[in-house]
Every structure is written in structure tokens, then in C-alpha cells.
mmCIF file of C-alpha atoms and ligand atoms in Angstrom:
data_model
loop_
_atom_site.group_PDB
_atom_site.id
_atom_site.type_symbol
_atom_site.label_atom_id
_atom_site.label_comp_id
_atom_site.label_asym_id
_atom_site.label_seq_id
_atom_site.Cartn_x
_atom_site.Cartn_y
_atom_site.Cartn_z
ATOM 1 C CA MET A 696 -13.854 -31.468 -25.914
ATOM 2 C CA ASN A 697 -11.642 -31.102 -22.813
ATOM 3 C CA TRP A 698 -10.956 -27.950 -20.758
ATOM 4 C CA LYS A 699 -7.804 -27.065 -22.721
ATOM 5 C CA GLY A 700 -9.744 -27.164 -25.989
ATOM 6 C CA HIS A 701 -12.564 -25.069 -24.522
ATOM 7 C CA ILE A 702 -10.185 -22.434 -23.107
ATOM 8 C CA THR A 703 -8.253 -22.216 -26.389
ATOM 9 C CA LEU A 704 -11.361 -21.993 -28.577
ATOM 10 C CA GLY A 705 -12.941 -19.536 -26.116
ATOM 11 C CA ILE A 706 -9.937 -17.202 -26.234
ATOM 12 C CA ILE A 707 -9.680 -17.352 -30.047
ATOM 13 C CA MET A 708 -13.394 -16.615 -30.476
ATOM 14 C CA GLY A 709 -13.492 -14.076 -27.638
ATOM 15 C CA LEU A 710 -10.555 -11.858 -28.626
ATOM 16 C CA PRO A 711 -12.462 -9.772 -31.234
ATOM 17 C CA PHE A 712 -14.989 -8.850 -28.525
ATOM 18 C CA ILE A 713 -12.692 -7.653 -25.764
ATOM 19 C CA SER A 714 -10.809 -4.457 -25.109
ATOM 20 C CA SER A 715 -9.239 -5.030 -21.700
ATOM 21 C CA PRO A 716 -7.092 -7.824 -20.184
ATOM 22 C CA GLU A 717 -9.523 -8.876 -17.478
ATOM 23 C CA GLN A 718 -12.185 -9.633 -20.090
ATOM 24 C CA ILE A 719 -10.174 -12.720 -21.075
ATOM 25 C CA PHE A 720 -11.030 -14.085 -17.613
ATOM 26 C CA LEU A 721 -14.704 -13.551 -18.498
ATOM 27 C CA VAL A 722 -14.358 -15.298 -21.864
ATOM 28 C CA VAL A 723 -12.671 -18.269 -20.176
ATOM 29 C CA ALA A 724 -15.305 -18.333 -17.405
ATOM 30 C CA GLY A 725 -18.021 -18.483 -20.099
ATOM 31 C CA ALA A 726 -16.113 -21.203 -21.946
ATOM 32 C CA LEU A 727 -15.774 -23.369 -18.822
ATOM 33 C CA TYR A 728 -19.190 -22.818 -17.218
ATOM 34 C CA PRO A 729 -21.280 -25.316 -19.262
ATOM 35 C CA ASP A 730 -19.201 -28.291 -18.096
ATOM 36 C CA LEU A 731 -20.056 -27.630 -14.442
ATOM 37 C CA ASP A 732 -22.807 -30.161 -15.184
ATOM 38 C CA HIS A 733 -20.126 -32.874 -15.282
ATOM 39 C CA ASP A 734 -19.776 -35.144 -12.220
ATOM 40 C CA VAL A 735 -16.060 -34.373 -11.842
ATOM 41 C CA LYS A 736 -16.968 -30.694 -11.348
ATOM 42 C CA SER A 737 -19.484 -31.376 -8.569
ATOM 43 C CA GLU A 738 -17.073 -30.020 -5.923
ATOM 44 C CA ILE A 739 -17.136 -26.585 -7.643
ATOM 45 C CA VAL A 740 -20.934 -26.613 -7.805
ATOM 46 C CA GLU A 741 -21.307 -27.745 -4.188
ATOM 47 C CA ARG A 742 -18.807 -25.107 -2.997
ATOM 48 C CA GLY A 743 -20.775 -22.448 -4.905
ATOM 49 C CA LEU A 744 -24.103 -23.612 -3.499
ATOM 50 C CA TYR A 745 -22.776 -23.579 0.091
ATOM 51 C CA ILE A 746 -21.283 -20.101 -0.308
ATOM 52 C CA SER A 747 -24.290 -18.532 -2.036
ATOM 53 C CA GLY A 748 -26.663 -20.345 0.345
ATOM 54 C CA GLY A 749 -24.682 -18.961 3.287
ATOM 55 C CA LEU A 750 -24.783 -15.439 1.873
ATOM 56 C CA ILE A 751 -28.559 -15.665 1.294
ATOM 57 C CA LEU A 752 -29.002 -16.876 4.899
ATOM 58 C CA ILE A 753 -26.901 -13.959 6.185
ATOM 59 C CA SER A 754 -29.165 -11.552 4.256
ATOM 60 C CA ILE A 755 -32.337 -13.141 5.658
ATOM 61 C CA LEU A 756 -30.977 -13.055 9.224
ATOM 62 C CA ALA A 757 -29.911 -9.432 8.760
ATOM 63 C CA TYR A 758 -33.372 -8.540 7.409
ATOM 64 C CA LEU A 759 -35.082 -10.215 10.375
ATOM 65 C CA PHE A 760 -32.818 -9.217 13.229
ATOM 66 C CA ARG A 761 -30.567 -6.347 12.053
ATOM 67 C CA PRO A 762 -32.507 -4.522 9.299
ATOM 68 C CA GLU A 763 -29.901 -1.719 9.271
ATOM 69 C CA TYR A 764 -27.341 -4.245 7.898
ATOM 70 C CA PHE A 765 -29.649 -5.593 5.171
ATOM 71 C CA ASN A 766 -28.586 -4.629 1.646
ATOM 72 C CA VAL A 767 -30.931 -5.505 -1.198
ATOM 73 C CA GLY A 768 -28.097 -5.428 -3.794
ATOM 74 C CA PHE A 769 -26.092 -7.949 -1.743
ATOM 75 C CA PHE A 770 -29.187 -10.155 -1.398
ATOM 76 C CA ILE A 771 -29.878 -10.130 -5.166
ATOM 77 C CA ALA A 772 -26.204 -10.895 -5.918
ATOM 78 C CA SER A 773 -26.338 -13.864 -3.500
ATOM 79 C CA VAL A 774 -29.500 -15.222 -5.154
ATOM 80 C CA PHE A 775 -27.912 -14.802 -8.605
ATOM 81 C CA GLY A 776 -24.824 -16.645 -7.343
ATOM 82 C CA GLY A 777 -27.090 -19.501 -6.234
ATOM 83 C CA LEU A 778 -28.835 -19.611 -9.643
ATOM 84 C CA ILE A 779 -25.482 -19.995 -11.383
ATOM 85 C CA TYR A 780 -24.956 -23.277 -9.515
ATOM 86 C CA ILE A 781 -28.522 -24.592 -9.217
ATOM 87 C CA ILE A 782 -28.692 -25.148 -12.987
ATOM 88 C CA PRO A 783 -25.609 -27.421 -13.328
ATOM 89 C CA TYR A 784 -26.431 -29.111 -10.001
ATOM 90 C CA TYR A 785 -29.661 -30.551 -11.418
ATOM 91 C CA ALA A 786 -28.531 -30.829 -15.040
ATOM 92 C CA LYS A 787 -27.387 -34.037 -16.671
ATOM 93 C CA HIS A 788 -24.144 -33.781 -18.635
ATOM 94 C CA ARG A 789 -24.613 -31.976 -21.959
ATOM 95 C CA GLU A 790 -28.272 -31.288 -21.326
ATOM 96 C CA ILE A 791 -29.693 -27.912 -20.237
ATOM 97 C CA THR A 792 -26.316 -26.162 -19.697
ATOM 98 C CA HIS A 793 -25.436 -26.917 -23.322
ATOM 99 C CA THR A 794 -28.310 -24.932 -24.839
ATOM 100 C CA PHE A 795 -28.855 -21.413 -26.191
ATOM 101 C CA LEU A 796 -31.429 -20.883 -23.448
ATOM 102 C CA SER A 797 -28.791 -21.446 -20.783
ATOM 103 C CA LEU A 798 -26.264 -19.381 -22.764
ATOM 104 C CA VAL A 799 -28.527 -16.324 -22.561
ATOM 105 C CA PHE A 800 -29.701 -16.885 -18.979
ATOM 106 C CA SER A 801 -26.346 -17.815 -17.414
ATOM 107 C CA SER A 802 -24.347 -15.159 -19.301
ATOM 108 C CA ILE A 803 -26.724 -12.433 -18.114
ATOM 109 C CA ILE A 804 -26.729 -13.687 -14.507
ATOM 110 C CA LEU A 805 -22.945 -14.180 -14.277
ATOM 111 C CA GLY A 806 -22.337 -10.932 -16.218
ATOM 112 C CA TYR A 807 -24.653 -8.956 -13.932
ATOM 113 C CA LEU A 808 -22.986 -10.432 -10.859
ATOM 114 C CA THR A 809 -19.540 -9.475 -12.179
ATOM 115 C CA PHE A 810 -20.802 -6.011 -13.155
ATOM 116 C CA LYS A 811 -22.020 -5.443 -9.585
ATOM 117 C CA LEU A 812 -18.711 -6.679 -8.118
ATOM 118 C CA SER A 813 -16.757 -4.401 -10.488
ATOM 119 C CA VAL A 814 -17.406 -1.382 -8.231
ATOM 120 C CA ILE A 815 -14.496 -2.757 -6.188
ATOM 121 C CA SER A 816 -12.274 -3.547 -9.200
ATOM 122 C CA PRO A 817 -13.130 -4.835 -12.715
ATOM 123 C CA ILE A 818 -10.048 -7.075 -12.656
ATOM 124 C CA MET A 819 -10.962 -8.632 -9.311
ATOM 125 C CA ALA A 820 -14.593 -9.008 -10.386
ATOM 126 C CA SER A 821 -13.565 -10.816 -13.600
ATOM 127 C CA LEU A 822 -11.166 -13.016 -11.667
ATOM 128 C CA ILE A 823 -13.972 -13.893 -9.239
ATOM 129 C CA ALA A 824 -16.118 -14.962 -12.231
ATOM 130 C CA LEU A 825 -13.324 -17.324 -13.245
ATOM 131 C CA ILE A 826 -12.831 -18.573 -9.665
ATOM 132 C CA MET A 827 -16.564 -19.341 -9.526
ATOM 133 C CA VAL A 828 -16.299 -21.925 -12.325
ATOM 134 C CA THR A 829 -12.923 -23.526 -11.564
ATOM 135 C CA ASN A 830 -11.345 -25.619 -8.835
ATOM 136 C CA ASN A 831 -7.877 -25.097 -7.301
ATOM 137 C CA ASN A 832 -6.215 -27.263 -9.912
ATOM 138 C CA LEU A 833 -7.812 -25.616 -12.934
ATOM 139 C CA LEU A 834 -7.730 -21.991 -11.718
ATOM 140 C CA GLY A 835 -3.946 -21.517 -11.853
ATOM 141 C CA LYS A 836 -3.746 -23.016 -15.325
ATOM 142 C CA ALA A 837 -6.732 -21.022 -16.611
ATOM 143 C CA VAL A 838 -5.271 -17.743 -15.270
ATOM 144 C CA SER A 839 -1.805 -18.467 -16.718
ATOM 145 C CA ILE A 840 -3.194 -19.312 -20.164
ATOM 146 C CA SER A 841 -5.438 -16.209 -20.074
ATOM 147 C CA VAL A 842 -2.557 -13.872 -19.170
ATOM 148 C CA PHE A 843 -0.274 -15.449 -21.804
ATOM 149 C CA ALA A 844 -3.008 -15.032 -24.442
ATOM 150 C CA TRP A 845 -3.463 -11.391 -23.570
ATOM 151 C CA VAL A 846 0.270 -10.623 -23.799
ATOM 152 C CA LEU A 847 0.389 -12.334 -27.203
ATOM 153 C CA TYR A 848 -2.724 -10.533 -28.395
ATOM 154 C CA SER A 849 -1.540 -7.101 -27.236
ATOM 155 C CA LEU A 850 1.730 -7.619 -29.138
ATOM 156 C CA ILE A 851 0.148 -8.525 -32.468
ATOM 157 C CA SER A 852 -3.182 -6.730 -32.515
ATOM 158 C CA LYS A 853 -5.302 -3.974 -31.070
ATOM 159 C CA SER A 854 -8.866 -3.908 -29.774
ATOM 160 C CA ILE A 855 -11.661 -3.784 -32.321
ATOM 161 C CA ILE A 856 -14.402 -2.657 -29.979
ATOM 162 C CA ALA A 857 -14.865 -1.473 -26.393
ATOM 163 C CA PHE A 858 -18.181 -2.371 -24.780
ATOM 164 C CA GLN A 859 -19.342 -0.392 -21.762
ATOM 165 C CA GLY A 860 -21.413 -1.093 -18.633
ATOM 166 C CA LEU A 861 -23.224 -4.409 -18.408
ATOM 167 C CA GLU A 862 -22.266 -5.372 -21.983
ATOM 168 C CA TYR A 863 -18.602 -5.154 -21.002
ATOM 169 C CA PHE A 864 -19.163 -8.194 -18.766
ATOM 170 C CA ILE A 865 -22.025 -10.088 -20.393
ATOM 171 C CA ILE A 866 -20.748 -10.198 -23.994
ATOM 172 C CA PRO A 867 -17.323 -11.828 -23.334
ATOM 173 C CA ILE A 868 -19.013 -14.449 -21.120
ATOM 174 C CA ALA A 869 -21.650 -15.127 -23.807
ATOM 175 C CA ILE A 870 -19.013 -15.459 -26.550
ATOM 176 C CA GLY A 871 -16.980 -17.837 -24.364
ATOM 177 C CA TYR A 872 -20.180 -19.806 -23.748
ATOM 178 C CA LEU A 873 -20.963 -19.884 -27.498
ATOM 179 C CA SER A 874 -17.462 -21.219 -28.192
ATOM 180 C CA HIS A 875 -18.098 -24.071 -25.747
ATOM 181 C CA LEU A 876 -21.367 -25.018 -27.439
ATOM 182 C CA ILE A 877 -19.762 -24.913 -30.897
ATOM 183 C CA GLY A 878 -16.803 -26.975 -29.634
ATOM 184 C CA ASP A 879 -19.093 -29.667 -28.209
ATOM 185 C CA CYS A 880 -21.248 -29.736 -31.369
ATOM 186 C CA MET A 881 -18.103 -30.674 -33.277
ATOM 187 C CA THR A 882 -17.666 -33.845 -31.198
ATOM 188 C CA PRO A 883 -19.472 -37.076 -32.212
ATOM 189 C CA LYS A 884 -21.888 -36.825 -29.260
ATOM 190 C CA GLY A 885 -23.131 -33.354 -30.326
ATOM 191 C CA CYS A 886 -25.556 -31.397 -28.134
ATOM 192 C CA LYS A 887 -29.221 -30.348 -27.982
ATOM 193 C CA LEU A 888 -28.671 -26.641 -28.497
ATOM 194 C CA MET A 889 -32.273 -25.627 -29.145
ATOM 195 C CA TYR A 890 -33.857 -27.087 -25.988
ATOM 196 C CA PRO A 891 -36.764 -27.914 -25.519
ATOM 197 C CA SER A 892 -36.282 -29.364 -29.033
ATOM 198 C CA LYS A 893 -34.520 -32.726 -28.785
ATOM 199 C CA HIS A 894 -32.671 -32.285 -32.092
ATOM 200 C CA ILE A 895 -28.981 -33.074 -31.675
ATOM 201 C CA PHE A 896 -26.665 -30.529 -33.261
ATOM 202 C CA ARG A 897 -23.482 -31.970 -34.718
ATOM 203 C CA LYS A 898 -20.575 -30.968 -36.944
ATOM 204 C CA LYS A 899 -22.652 -29.424 -39.740
ATOM 205 C CA GLU A 900 -24.536 -27.141 -37.337
ATOM 206 C CA GLY A 901 -21.235 -26.473 -35.508
ATOM 207 C CA PHE A 902 -19.921 -24.880 -38.691
ATOM 208 C CA PHE A 903 -23.130 -22.875 -38.834
ATOM 209 C CA GLY A 904 -22.283 -21.647 -35.290
ATOM 210 C CA ILE A 905 -18.900 -20.482 -36.596
ATOM 211 C CA VAL A 906 -20.736 -18.565 -39.345
ATOM 212 C CA ILE A 907 -22.858 -16.878 -36.636
ATOM 213 C CA TRP A 908 -19.670 -15.951 -34.775
ATOM 214 C CA LEU A 909 -18.034 -14.588 -37.957
ATOM 215 C CA THR A 910 -21.175 -12.520 -38.623
ATOM 216 C CA LEU A 911 -20.884 -11.056 -35.110
ATOM 217 C CA VAL A 912 -17.192 -10.277 -35.708
ATOM 218 C CA PHE A 913 -18.006 -8.443 -38.969
ATOM 219 C CA TYR A 914 -20.814 -6.643 -37.144
ATOM 220 C CA VAL A 915 -18.510 -5.278 -34.418
ATOM 221 C CA ILE A 916 -15.941 -4.277 -37.069
ATOM 222 C CA LYS A 917 -18.685 -2.434 -38.953
ATOM 223 C CA ILE A 918 -20.092 -0.541 -35.948
ATOM 224 C CA MET A 919 -16.722 0.459 -34.478
HETATM 225 ZN ZN1 LIG B 2162 -19.393 -29.318 -22.640
#
């Protein structure tokens, strides 16, 4: 599935789980993240590794030579930023990034990072999450589609549920991520969702993924 398909599926599957416009950026970030393992996305991964590596180095230098400037929160955020890119850097296409293990790990890390950045502004923090997984070419398109989707959604529907705190950031990313995995399962190549098991999940299991998503939708409707 290409990026347009992943963004579209991500937005459709993510809408029941969001309550604020900027969360669409998070859904789209989650939907695009797994394909950072693709060679054509290596510039995004390398950019991310250089930036997070630089920020970690700044923290270490501050700790050693200017302890009064050292901030443990900033250091942890920099390390988390690095982890987001280390995984796709070493991954082969449709391997570890296309698994439930990575869904949980990467959604929590990227969600936590965005949560920490949200003290400045939740909108800016969510936009940064999207910037982190896109290049110049893709970013403008991804933002435009996200904003268009929100306008459409706000005209025809209203929010089902409003998550708070960390969940506000992690859940939309995880649902976007899930949509990517389901989308790729539907293609002939399939993916090994249950790593370390080597079983390849295809169309049949993809439909099962949609059932899981529908169950989650009914769950949020029930608890609202
Ligand atoms: Zn993929």
C-alpha cells in the first residue's frame, strides 16, 4: 500500500478515537511511521538520527561541563527520539516495524515524546510528530489531507470520546499504526505481525484486524 492509501485508511480508522484537530496529525504520523524502514525514506531516518544524536551529545556535554544547563527530561526526550529512528534504520522493509511489538513500543515512545512537547502547544507537538516521519515533499501533502479530513469530519460528525494525558497522544498514533499493519496485510506480500513468529499475515487476518478495530470502536462508544 502506498502513502496515500495509508493516510486515508489511517484517518478513517482513527476518527472514532480523536476529539481534537491536532490528533489527526498523530493518526497520520502513526500510519506513516512503519514505512520508515523503506530505502526511499532513509533520508528521514538519517535526519532524525543526526538531530537526536546531536541533542543527546548536547545533554552529555552540558552534564559534564555545565551541569546547571543539564535537564533530565530533555535528555530522555532526545534518547526517545533516537529510538524512534534506530528501529527503522536497522530494519528490513516490512520486518520488525510491521509487527505488533513495534506498534506498542513505537506508539508509546512517539506518544510520550509528543506528550512532553505538548507543554509548549499540543498542536505544535502533534505537528512535530508528523514532521518526524515525513520529508519535505510528503509533509505538505500529509498536513493538507489531515486538515481537509478534519473539516469534513467536524461538519458531519462529533467526537465520540476524549482521551486525556498520555492516552491523548499514544492512542491516535497506535490506531494509525494499526491501520498501516492492516493495510499491508491486505496486500499479496502480507506481513509478519506476530514477530518473533515468522507466520505471514495476509488478507484473512487483515479482516480479523478490522474486527479488532471495530471492537475497539464499540468499546469507546460503550464507555463514553
Ligand atoms: Zn508498510
